[in-house]
mmCIF file of C-alpha atoms and ligand atoms in Angstrom:
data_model
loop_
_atom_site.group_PDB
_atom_site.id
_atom_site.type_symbol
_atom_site.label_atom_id
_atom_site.label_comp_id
_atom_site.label_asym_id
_atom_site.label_seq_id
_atom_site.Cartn_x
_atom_site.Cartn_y
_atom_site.Cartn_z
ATOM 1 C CA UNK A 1 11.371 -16.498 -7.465
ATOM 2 C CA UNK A 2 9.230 -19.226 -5.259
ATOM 3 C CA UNK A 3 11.624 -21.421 -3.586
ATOM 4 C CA UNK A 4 9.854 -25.032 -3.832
ATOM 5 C CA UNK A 5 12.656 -27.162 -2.182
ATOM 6 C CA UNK A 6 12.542 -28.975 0.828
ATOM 7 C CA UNK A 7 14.685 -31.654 2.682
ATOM 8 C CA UNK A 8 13.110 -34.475 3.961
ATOM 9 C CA UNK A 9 15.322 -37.275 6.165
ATOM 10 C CA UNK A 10 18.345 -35.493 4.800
ATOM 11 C CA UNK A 11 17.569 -35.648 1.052
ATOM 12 C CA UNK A 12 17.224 -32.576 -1.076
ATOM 13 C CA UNK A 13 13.926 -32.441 -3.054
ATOM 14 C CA UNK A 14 13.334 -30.004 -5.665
ATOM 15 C CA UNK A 15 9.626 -29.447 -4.333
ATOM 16 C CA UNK A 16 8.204 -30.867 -1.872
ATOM 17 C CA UNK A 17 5.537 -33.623 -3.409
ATOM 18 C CA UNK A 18 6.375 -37.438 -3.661
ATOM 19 C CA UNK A 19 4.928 -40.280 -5.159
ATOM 20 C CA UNK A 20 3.949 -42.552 -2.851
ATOM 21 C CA UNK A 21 4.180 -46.611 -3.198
ATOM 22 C CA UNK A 22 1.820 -47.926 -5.653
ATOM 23 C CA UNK A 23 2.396 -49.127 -9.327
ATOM 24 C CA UNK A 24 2.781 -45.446 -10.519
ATOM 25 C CA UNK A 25 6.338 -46.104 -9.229
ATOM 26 C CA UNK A 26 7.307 -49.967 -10.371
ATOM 27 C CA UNK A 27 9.041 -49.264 -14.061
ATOM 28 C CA UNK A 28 11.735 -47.074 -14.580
ATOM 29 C CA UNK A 29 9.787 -45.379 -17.422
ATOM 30 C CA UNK A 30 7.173 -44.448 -15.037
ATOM 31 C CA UNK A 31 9.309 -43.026 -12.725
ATOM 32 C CA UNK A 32 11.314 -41.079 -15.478
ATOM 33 C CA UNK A 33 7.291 -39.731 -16.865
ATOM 34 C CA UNK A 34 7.363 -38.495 -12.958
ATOM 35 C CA UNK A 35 10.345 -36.760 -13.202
ATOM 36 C CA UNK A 36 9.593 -35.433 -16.125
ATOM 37 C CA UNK A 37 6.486 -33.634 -14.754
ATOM 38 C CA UNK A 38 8.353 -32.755 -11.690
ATOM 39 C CA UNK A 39 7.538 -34.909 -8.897
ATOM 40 C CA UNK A 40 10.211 -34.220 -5.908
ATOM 41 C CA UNK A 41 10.812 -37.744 -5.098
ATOM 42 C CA UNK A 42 9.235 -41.587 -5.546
ATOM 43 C CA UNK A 43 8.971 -44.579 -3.543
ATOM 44 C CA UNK A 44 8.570 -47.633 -5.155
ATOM 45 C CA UNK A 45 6.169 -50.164 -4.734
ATOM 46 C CA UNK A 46 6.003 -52.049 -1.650
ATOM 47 C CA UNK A 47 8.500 -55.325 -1.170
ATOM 48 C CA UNK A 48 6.565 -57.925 1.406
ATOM 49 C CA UNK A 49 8.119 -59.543 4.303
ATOM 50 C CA UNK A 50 5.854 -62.497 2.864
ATOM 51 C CA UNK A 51 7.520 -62.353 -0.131
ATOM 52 C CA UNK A 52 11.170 -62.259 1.615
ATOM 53 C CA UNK A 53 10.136 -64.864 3.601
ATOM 54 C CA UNK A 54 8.481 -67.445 0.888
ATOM 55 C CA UNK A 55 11.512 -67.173 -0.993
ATOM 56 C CA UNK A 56 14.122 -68.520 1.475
ATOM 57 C CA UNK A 57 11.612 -71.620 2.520
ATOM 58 C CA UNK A 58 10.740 -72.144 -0.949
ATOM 59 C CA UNK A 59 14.808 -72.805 -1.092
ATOM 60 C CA UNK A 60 14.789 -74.735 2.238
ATOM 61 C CA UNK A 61 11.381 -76.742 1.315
ATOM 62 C CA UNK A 62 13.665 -77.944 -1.839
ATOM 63 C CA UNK A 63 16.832 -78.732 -0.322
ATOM 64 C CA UNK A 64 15.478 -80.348 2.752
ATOM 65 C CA UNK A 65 11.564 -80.761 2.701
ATOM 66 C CA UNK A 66 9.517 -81.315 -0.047
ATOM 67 C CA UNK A 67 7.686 -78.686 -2.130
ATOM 68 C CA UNK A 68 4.776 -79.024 0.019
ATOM 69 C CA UNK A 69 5.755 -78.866 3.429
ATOM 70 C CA UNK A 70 6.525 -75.238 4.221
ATOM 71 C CA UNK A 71 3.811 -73.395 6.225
ATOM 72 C CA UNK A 72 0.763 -71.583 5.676
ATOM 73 C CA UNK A 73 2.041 -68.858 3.406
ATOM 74 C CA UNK A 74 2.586 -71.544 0.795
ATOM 75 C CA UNK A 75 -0.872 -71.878 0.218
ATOM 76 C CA UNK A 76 -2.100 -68.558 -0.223
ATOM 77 C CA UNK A 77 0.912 -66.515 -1.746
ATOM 78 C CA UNK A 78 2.001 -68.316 -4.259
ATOM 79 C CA UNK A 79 1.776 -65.691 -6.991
ATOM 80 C CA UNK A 80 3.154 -62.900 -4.587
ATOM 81 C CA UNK A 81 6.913 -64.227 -5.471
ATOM 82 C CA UNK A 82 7.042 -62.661 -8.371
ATOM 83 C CA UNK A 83 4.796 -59.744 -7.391
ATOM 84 C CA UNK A 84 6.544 -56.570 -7.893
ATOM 85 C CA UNK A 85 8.906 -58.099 -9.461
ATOM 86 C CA UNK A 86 9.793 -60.128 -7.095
ATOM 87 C CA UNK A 87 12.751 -59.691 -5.004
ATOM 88 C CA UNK A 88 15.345 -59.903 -7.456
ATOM 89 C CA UNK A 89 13.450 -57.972 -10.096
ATOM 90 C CA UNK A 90 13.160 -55.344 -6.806
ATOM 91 C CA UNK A 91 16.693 -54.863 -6.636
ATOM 92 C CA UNK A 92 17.405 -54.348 -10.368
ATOM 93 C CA UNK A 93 14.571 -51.815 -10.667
ATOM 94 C CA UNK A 94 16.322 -49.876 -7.761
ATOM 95 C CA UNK A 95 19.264 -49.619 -9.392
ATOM 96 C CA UNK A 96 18.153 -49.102 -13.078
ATOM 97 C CA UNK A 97 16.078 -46.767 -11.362
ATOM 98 C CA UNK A 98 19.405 -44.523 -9.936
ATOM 99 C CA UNK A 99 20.899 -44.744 -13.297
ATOM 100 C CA UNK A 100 18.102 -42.818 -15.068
ATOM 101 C CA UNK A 101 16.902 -40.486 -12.938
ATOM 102 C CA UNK A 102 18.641 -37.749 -10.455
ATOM 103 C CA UNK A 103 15.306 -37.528 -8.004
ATOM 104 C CA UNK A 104 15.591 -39.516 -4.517
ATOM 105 C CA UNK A 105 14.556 -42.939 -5.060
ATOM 106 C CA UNK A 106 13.000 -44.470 -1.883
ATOM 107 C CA UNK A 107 12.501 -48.594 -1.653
ATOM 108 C CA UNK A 108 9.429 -49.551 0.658
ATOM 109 C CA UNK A 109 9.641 -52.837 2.882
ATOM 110 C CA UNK A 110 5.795 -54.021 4.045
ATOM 111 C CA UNK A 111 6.107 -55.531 7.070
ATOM 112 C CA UNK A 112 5.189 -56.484 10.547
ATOM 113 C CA UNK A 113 7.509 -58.730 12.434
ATOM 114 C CA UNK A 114 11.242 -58.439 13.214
ATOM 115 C CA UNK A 115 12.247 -61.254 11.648
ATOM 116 C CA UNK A 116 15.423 -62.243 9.451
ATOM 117 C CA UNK A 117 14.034 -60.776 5.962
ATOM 118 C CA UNK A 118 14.769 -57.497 7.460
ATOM 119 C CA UNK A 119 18.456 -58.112 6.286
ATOM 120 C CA UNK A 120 17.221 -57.578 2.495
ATOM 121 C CA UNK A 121 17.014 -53.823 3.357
ATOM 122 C CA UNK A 122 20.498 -53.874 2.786
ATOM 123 C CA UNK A 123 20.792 -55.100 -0.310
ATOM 124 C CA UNK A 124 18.307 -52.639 -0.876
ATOM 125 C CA UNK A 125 20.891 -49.970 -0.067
ATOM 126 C CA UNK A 126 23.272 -51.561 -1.540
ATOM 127 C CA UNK A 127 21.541 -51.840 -4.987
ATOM 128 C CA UNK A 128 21.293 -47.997 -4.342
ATOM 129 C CA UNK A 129 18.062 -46.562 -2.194
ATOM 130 C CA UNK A 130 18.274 -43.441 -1.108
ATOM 131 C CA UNK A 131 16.718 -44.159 1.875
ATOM 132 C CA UNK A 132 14.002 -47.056 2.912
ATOM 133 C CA UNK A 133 9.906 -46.668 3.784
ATOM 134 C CA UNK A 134 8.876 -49.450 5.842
ATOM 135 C CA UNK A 135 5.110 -49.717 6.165
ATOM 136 C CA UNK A 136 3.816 -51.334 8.675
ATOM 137 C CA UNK A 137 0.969 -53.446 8.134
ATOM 138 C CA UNK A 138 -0.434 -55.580 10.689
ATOM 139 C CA UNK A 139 -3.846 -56.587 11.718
ATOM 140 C CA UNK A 140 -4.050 -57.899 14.736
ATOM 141 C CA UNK A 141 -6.983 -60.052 15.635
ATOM 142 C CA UNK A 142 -5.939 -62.351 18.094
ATOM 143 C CA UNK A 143 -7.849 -60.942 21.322
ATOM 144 C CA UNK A 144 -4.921 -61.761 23.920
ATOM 145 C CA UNK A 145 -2.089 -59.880 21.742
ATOM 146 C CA UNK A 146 -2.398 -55.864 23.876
ATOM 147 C CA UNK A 147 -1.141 -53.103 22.257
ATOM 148 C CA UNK A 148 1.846 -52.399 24.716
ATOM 149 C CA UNK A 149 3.280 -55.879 22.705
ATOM 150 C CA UNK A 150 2.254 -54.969 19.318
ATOM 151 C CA UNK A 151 4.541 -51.222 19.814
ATOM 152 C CA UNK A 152 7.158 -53.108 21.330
ATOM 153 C CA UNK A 153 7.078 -55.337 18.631
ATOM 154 C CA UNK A 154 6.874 -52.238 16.041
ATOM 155 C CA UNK A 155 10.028 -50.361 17.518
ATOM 156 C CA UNK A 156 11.747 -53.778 17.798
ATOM 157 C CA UNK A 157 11.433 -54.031 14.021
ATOM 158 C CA UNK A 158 12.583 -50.307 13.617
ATOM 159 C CA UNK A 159 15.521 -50.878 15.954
ATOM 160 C CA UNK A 160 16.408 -53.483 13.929
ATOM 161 C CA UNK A 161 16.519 -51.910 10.285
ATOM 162 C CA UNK A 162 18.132 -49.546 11.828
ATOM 163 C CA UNK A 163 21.252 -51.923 12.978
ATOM 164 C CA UNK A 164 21.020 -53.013 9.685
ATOM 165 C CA UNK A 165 21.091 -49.555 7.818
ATOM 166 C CA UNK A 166 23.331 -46.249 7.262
ATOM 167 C CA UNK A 167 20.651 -44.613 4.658
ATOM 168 C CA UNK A 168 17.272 -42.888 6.283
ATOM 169 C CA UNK A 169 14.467 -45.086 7.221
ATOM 170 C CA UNK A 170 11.025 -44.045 7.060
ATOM 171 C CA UNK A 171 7.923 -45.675 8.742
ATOM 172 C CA UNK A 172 4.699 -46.055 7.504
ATOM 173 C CA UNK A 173 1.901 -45.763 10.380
ATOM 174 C CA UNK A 174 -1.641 -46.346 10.552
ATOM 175 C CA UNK A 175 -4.026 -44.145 12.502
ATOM 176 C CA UNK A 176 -5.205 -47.034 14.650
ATOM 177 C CA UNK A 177 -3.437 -46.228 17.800
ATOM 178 C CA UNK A 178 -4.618 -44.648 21.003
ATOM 179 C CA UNK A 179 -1.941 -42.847 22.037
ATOM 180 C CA UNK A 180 -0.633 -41.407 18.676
ATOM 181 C CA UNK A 181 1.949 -38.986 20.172
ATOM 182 C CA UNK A 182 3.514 -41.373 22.354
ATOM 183 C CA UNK A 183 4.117 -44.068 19.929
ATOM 184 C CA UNK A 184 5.452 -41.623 17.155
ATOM 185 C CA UNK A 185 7.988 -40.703 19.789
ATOM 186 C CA UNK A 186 8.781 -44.149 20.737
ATOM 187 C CA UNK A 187 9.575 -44.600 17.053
ATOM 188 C CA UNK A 188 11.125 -41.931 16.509
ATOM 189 C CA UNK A 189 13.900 -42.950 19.441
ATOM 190 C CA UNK A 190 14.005 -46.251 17.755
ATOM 191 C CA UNK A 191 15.843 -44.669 14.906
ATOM 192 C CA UNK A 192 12.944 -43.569 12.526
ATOM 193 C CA UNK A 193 14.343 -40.874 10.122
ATOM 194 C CA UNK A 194 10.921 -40.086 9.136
ATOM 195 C CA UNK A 195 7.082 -40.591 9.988
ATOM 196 C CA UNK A 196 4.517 -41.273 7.269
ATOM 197 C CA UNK A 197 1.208 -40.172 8.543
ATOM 198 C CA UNK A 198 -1.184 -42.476 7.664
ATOM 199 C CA UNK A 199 -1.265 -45.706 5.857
ATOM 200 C CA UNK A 200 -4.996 -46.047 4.368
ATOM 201 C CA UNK A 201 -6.296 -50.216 5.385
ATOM 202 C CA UNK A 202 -8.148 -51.496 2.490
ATOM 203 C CA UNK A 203 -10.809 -53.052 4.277
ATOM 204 C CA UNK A 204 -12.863 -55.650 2.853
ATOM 205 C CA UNK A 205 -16.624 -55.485 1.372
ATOM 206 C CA UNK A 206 -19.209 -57.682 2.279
ATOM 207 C CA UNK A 207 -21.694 -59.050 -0.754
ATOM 208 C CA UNK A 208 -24.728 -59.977 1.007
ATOM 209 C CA UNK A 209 -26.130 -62.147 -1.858
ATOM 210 C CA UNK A 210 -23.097 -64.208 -2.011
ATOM 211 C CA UNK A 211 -22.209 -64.590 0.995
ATOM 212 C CA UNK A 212 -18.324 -63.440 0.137
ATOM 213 C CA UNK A 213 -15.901 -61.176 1.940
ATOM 214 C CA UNK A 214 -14.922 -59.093 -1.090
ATOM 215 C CA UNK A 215 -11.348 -57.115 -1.424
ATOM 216 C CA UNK A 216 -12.036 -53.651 -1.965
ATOM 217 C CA UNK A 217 -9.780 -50.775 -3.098
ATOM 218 C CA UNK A 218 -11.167 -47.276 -3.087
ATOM 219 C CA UNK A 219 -8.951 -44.560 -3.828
ATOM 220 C CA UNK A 220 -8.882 -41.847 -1.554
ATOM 221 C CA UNK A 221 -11.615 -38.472 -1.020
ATOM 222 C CA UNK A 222 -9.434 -34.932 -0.166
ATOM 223 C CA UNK A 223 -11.780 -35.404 3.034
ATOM 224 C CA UNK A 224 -9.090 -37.887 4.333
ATOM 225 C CA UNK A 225 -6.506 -34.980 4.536
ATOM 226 C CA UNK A 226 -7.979 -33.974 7.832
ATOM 227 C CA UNK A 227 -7.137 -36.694 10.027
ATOM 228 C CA UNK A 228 -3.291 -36.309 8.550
ATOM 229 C CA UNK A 229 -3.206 -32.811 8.676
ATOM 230 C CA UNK A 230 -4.708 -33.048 12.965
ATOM 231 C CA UNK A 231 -1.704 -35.581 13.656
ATOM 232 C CA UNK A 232 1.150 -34.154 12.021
ATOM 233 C CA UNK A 233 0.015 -30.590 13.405
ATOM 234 C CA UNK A 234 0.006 -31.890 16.811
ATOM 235 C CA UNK A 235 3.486 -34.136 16.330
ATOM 236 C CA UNK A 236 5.838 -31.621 14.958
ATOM 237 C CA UNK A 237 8.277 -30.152 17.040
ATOM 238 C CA UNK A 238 7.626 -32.971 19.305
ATOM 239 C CA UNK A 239 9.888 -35.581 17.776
ATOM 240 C CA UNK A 240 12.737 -35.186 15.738
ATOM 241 C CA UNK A 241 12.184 -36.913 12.826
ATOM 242 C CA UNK A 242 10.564 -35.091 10.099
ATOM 243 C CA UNK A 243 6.896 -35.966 8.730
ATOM 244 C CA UNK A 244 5.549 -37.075 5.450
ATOM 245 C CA UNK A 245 1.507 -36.495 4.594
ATOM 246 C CA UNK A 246 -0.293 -39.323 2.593
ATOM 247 C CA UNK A 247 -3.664 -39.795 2.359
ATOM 248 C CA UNK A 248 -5.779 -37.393 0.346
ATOM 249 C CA UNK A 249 -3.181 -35.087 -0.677
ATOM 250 C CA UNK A 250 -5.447 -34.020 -3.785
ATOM 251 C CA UNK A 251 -4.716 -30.426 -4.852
ATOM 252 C CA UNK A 252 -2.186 -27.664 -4.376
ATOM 253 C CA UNK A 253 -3.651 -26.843 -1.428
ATOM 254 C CA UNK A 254 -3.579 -29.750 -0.106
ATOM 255 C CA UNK A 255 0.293 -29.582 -0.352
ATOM 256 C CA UNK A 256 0.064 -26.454 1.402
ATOM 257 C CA UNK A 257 -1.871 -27.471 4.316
ATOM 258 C CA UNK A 258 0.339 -30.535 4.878
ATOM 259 C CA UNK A 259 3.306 -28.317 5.220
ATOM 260 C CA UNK A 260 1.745 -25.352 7.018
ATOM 261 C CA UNK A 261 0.213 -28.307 9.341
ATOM 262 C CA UNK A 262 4.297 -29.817 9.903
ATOM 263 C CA UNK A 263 5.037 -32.126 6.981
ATOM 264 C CA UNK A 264 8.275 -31.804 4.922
ATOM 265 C CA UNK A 265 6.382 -33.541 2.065
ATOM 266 C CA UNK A 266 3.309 -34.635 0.721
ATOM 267 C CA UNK A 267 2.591 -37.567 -1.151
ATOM 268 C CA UNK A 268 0.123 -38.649 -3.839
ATOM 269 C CA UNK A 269 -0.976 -41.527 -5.465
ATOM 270 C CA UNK A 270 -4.928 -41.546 -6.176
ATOM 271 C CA UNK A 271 -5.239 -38.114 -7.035
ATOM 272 C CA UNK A 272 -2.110 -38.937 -10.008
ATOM 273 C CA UNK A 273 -4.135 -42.210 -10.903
ATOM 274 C CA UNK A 274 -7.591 -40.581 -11.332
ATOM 275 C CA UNK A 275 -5.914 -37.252 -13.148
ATOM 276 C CA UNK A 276 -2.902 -38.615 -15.042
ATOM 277 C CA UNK A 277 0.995 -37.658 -13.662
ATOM 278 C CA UNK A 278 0.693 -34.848 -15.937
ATOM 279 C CA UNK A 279 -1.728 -33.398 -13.601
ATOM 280 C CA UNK A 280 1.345 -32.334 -11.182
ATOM 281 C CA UNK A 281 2.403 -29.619 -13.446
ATOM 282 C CA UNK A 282 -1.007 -27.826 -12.195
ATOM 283 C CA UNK A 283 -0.707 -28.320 -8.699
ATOM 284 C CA UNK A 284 2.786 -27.006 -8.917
ATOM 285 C CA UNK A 285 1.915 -24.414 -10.759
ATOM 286 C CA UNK A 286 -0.986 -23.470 -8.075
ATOM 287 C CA UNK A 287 1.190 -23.645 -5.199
ATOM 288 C CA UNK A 288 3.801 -21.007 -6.683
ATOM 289 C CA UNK A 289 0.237 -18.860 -7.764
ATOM 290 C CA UNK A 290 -0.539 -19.219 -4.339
ATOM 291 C CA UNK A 291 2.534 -18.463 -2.315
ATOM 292 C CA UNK A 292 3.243 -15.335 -4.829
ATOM 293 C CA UNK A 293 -0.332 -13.888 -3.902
ATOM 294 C CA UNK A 294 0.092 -14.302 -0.143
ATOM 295 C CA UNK A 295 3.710 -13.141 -0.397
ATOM 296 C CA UNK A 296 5.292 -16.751 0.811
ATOM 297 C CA UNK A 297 9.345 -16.915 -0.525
ATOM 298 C CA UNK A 298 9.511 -20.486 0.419
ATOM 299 C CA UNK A 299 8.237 -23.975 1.761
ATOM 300 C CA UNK A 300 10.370 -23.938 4.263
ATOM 301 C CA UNK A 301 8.847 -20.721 5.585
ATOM 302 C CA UNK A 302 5.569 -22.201 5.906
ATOM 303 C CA UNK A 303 6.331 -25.365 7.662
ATOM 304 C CA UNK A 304 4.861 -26.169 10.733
ATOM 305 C CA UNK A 305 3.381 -22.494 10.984
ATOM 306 C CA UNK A 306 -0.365 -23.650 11.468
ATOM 307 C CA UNK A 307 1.142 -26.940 13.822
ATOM 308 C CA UNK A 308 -0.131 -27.233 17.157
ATOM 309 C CA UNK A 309 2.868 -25.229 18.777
ATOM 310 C CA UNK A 310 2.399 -22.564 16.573
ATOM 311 C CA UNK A 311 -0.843 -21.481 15.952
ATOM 312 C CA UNK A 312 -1.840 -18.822 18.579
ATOM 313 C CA UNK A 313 -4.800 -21.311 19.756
ATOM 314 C CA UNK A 314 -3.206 -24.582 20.556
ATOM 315 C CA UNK A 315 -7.190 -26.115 21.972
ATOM 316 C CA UNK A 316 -7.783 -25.677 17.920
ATOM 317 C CA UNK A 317 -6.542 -29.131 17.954
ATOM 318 C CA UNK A 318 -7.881 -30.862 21.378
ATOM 319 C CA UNK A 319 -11.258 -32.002 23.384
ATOM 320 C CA UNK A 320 -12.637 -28.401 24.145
ATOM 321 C CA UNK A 321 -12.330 -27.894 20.049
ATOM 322 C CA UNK A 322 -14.676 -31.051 19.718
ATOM 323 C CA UNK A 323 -17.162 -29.286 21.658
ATOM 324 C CA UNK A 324 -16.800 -26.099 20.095
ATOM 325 C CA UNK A 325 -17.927 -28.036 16.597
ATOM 326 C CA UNK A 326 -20.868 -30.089 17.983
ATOM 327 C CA UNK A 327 -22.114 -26.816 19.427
ATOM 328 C CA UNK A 328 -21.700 -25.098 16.523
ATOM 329 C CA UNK A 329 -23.355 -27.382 13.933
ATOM 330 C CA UNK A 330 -26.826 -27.056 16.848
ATOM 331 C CA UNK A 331 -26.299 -23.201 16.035
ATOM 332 C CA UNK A 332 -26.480 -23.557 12.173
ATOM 333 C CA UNK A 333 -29.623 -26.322 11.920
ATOM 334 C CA UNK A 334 -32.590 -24.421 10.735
ATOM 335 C CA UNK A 335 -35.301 -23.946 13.762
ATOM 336 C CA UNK A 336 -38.373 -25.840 13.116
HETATM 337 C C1 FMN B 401 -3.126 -49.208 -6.302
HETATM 338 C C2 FMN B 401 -2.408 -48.826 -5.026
HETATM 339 C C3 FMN B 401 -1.272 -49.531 -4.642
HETATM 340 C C4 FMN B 401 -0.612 -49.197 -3.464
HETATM 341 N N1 FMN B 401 0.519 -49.903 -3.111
HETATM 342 C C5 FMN B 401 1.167 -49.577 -1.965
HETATM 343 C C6 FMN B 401 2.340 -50.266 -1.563
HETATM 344 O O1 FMN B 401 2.821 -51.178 -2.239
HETATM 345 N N2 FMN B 401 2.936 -49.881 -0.406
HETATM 346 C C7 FMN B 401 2.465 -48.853 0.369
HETATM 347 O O2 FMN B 401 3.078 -48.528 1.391
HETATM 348 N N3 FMN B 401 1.356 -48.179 0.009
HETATM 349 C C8 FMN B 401 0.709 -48.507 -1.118
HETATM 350 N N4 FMN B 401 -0.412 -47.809 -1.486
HETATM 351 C C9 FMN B 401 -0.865 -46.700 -0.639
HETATM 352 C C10 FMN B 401 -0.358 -45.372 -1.172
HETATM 353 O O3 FMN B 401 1.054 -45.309 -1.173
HETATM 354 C C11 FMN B 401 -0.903 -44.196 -0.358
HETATM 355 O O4 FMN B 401 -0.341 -44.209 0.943
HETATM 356 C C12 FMN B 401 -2.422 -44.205 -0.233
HETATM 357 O O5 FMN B 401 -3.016 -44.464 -1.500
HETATM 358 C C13 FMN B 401 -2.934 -42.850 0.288
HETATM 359 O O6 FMN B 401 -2.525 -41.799 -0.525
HETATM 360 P P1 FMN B 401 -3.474 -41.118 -1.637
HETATM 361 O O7 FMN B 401 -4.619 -40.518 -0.935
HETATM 362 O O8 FMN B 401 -2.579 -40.080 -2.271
HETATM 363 O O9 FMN B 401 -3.866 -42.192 -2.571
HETATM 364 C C14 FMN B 401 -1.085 -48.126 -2.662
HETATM 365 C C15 FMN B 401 -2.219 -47.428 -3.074
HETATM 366 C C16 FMN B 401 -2.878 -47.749 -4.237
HETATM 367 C C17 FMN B 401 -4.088 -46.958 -4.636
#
């Protein structure tokens, strides 16, 4: 009998694959269909600090200054109050959400700045998260802002969730920093329970005969696996909070190689929006094929065995590797 369970941040997941924020997650009906087809674990939709913040000027701008006085975000989010349900709506999801289903149910904050909205997070525990994903999603464009601020600023925001929080806290990251290792620790010490490795940007489109910037939203290629897979292999062991995969977790295998590489779980959203949530039954059912044909018990036996500490080759994962490929692809092209 395959053992499929895992913990991640403390929680007990019957296997280890979660569904990660999107609208797969926003109806209690969808997240029961999840259950039902054995997903480990779901986090909701994403809550946004604009949203948090537009609601308490939108009661301030009433009381004190006029409908059309509050700044910028007036102008260009004024459907996003009620998007995912809006904060309110958030709340009562999270807790219908408990009531129906016994998988960990994980609320996601989108932010970027430590500001006062990060005191919602508790009603989000309070309404009855299991724990809290906080993505962190910031552009920054402005040329005299260095990246030694922007981590402080990150860590500041962690630190404070964390003052505000007894449940886990997970944190979102994108790839875009140079010195990945460092800055997962510094988070990590901040009081991250968790690292999710890595946020995909949605970057925009240009249409040439327009003239437009254009929002795009591709969902993601199994290809993208490999830049999670080289992080997490190189981070685990190194910090002590565990680490999530998501980004091109498509098949069982790519399950397999997240945990082998140091993850505790995987997560999936395009692959479950292109094949249907029934689709999990088969890559559950091709990791337990797998892991009974190469004689594996359980997932925690295979975690972090092909990481960066473990694998017999440790370069596998640095510079002289690098090398080794570009010299190798010279080797293959056909002589003319
Ligand atoms: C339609 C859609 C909506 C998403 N909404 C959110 C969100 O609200 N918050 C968030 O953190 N990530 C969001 N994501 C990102 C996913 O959670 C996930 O990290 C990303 O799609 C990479 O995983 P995948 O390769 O399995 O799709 C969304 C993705 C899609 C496709």
């Amino acid at each position: 009998m395959i053992d499929l369970t895992t913990t991640y941040m403390g929680l007990h997941l019957k296997n280890p694959i979660v569904a990660s924020a999107s609208p797969l997650c926003d109806s209690v009906d969808k997240i029961r269909f999840l259950e039902e087809h054995g997903i480990g674990a779901v986090v909701l939709p994403s809550l946004f600090e604009e949203q948090l913040i537009l609601e308490s000027e939108s009661v301030d701008a009433d009381l004190s200054r006029g409908a059309e006085a509050f700044s910028e975000s007036s102008s260009f989010l004024p459907e996003l109050g009620d998007y995912n349900l809006g904060p309110e709506g958030y709340l009562e999801l999270i807790r219908k959400a408990k009531k129906s289903v016994s998988i960990p149910v994980i609320a996601s904050l989108n932010g970027s700045t430590p500001g006062g909205w990060v005191r919602y997070a508790r009603e989000m525990e309070q309404a009855g998260a299991d724990a809290i994903e906080l993505n962190i999603y910031s552009l920054v464009t402005d040329p005299s802002r260095t990246a030694a601020e922007v981590e402080k600023d990150y860590c500041a925001l962690v630190r404070k969730l964390r003052e505000n929080l007894q449940i886990p806290i997970a944190v979102k990251l994108s790839h875009f920093f140079s010195a990945i290792s460092n800055f997962a620790s510094h988070i990590d010490t901040s009081g991250a329970n968790a690292l999710v490795l890595f946020n995909r940007f949605y970057q925009p489109d240009l249409d040439i005969n327009q003239l437009e910037v254009v929002p795009s939203l591709t969902l993601s290629h199994p290809s993208e696996l490999l830049l999670r897979l080289h992080w997490t292999a190189v981070i685990y062991g190194r910090i002590s909070a565990d680490i999530a995969v998501t980004g091109g977790v498509h098949r069982s295998e790519d399950v397999l190689k997240s945990v082998m590489a140091g993850a505790s779980v995987a997560m999936m959203t395009s692959a479950l929006l292109q094949n249907g949530v029934p689709y999990l039954n088969a890559v559950l059912s091709g990791m337990i094929e797998w892991m009974e044909e190469h004689e594996y018990e359980s997932i925690k036996q295979m975690r972090g065995s092909m990481s960066q500490r473990n694998v017999p080759d440790p370069a596998l994962y640095e510079r002289a590797n690098y090398m080794r490929v570009l010299s190798s692809y010279t080797l293959r092209s056909p002589s003319r």
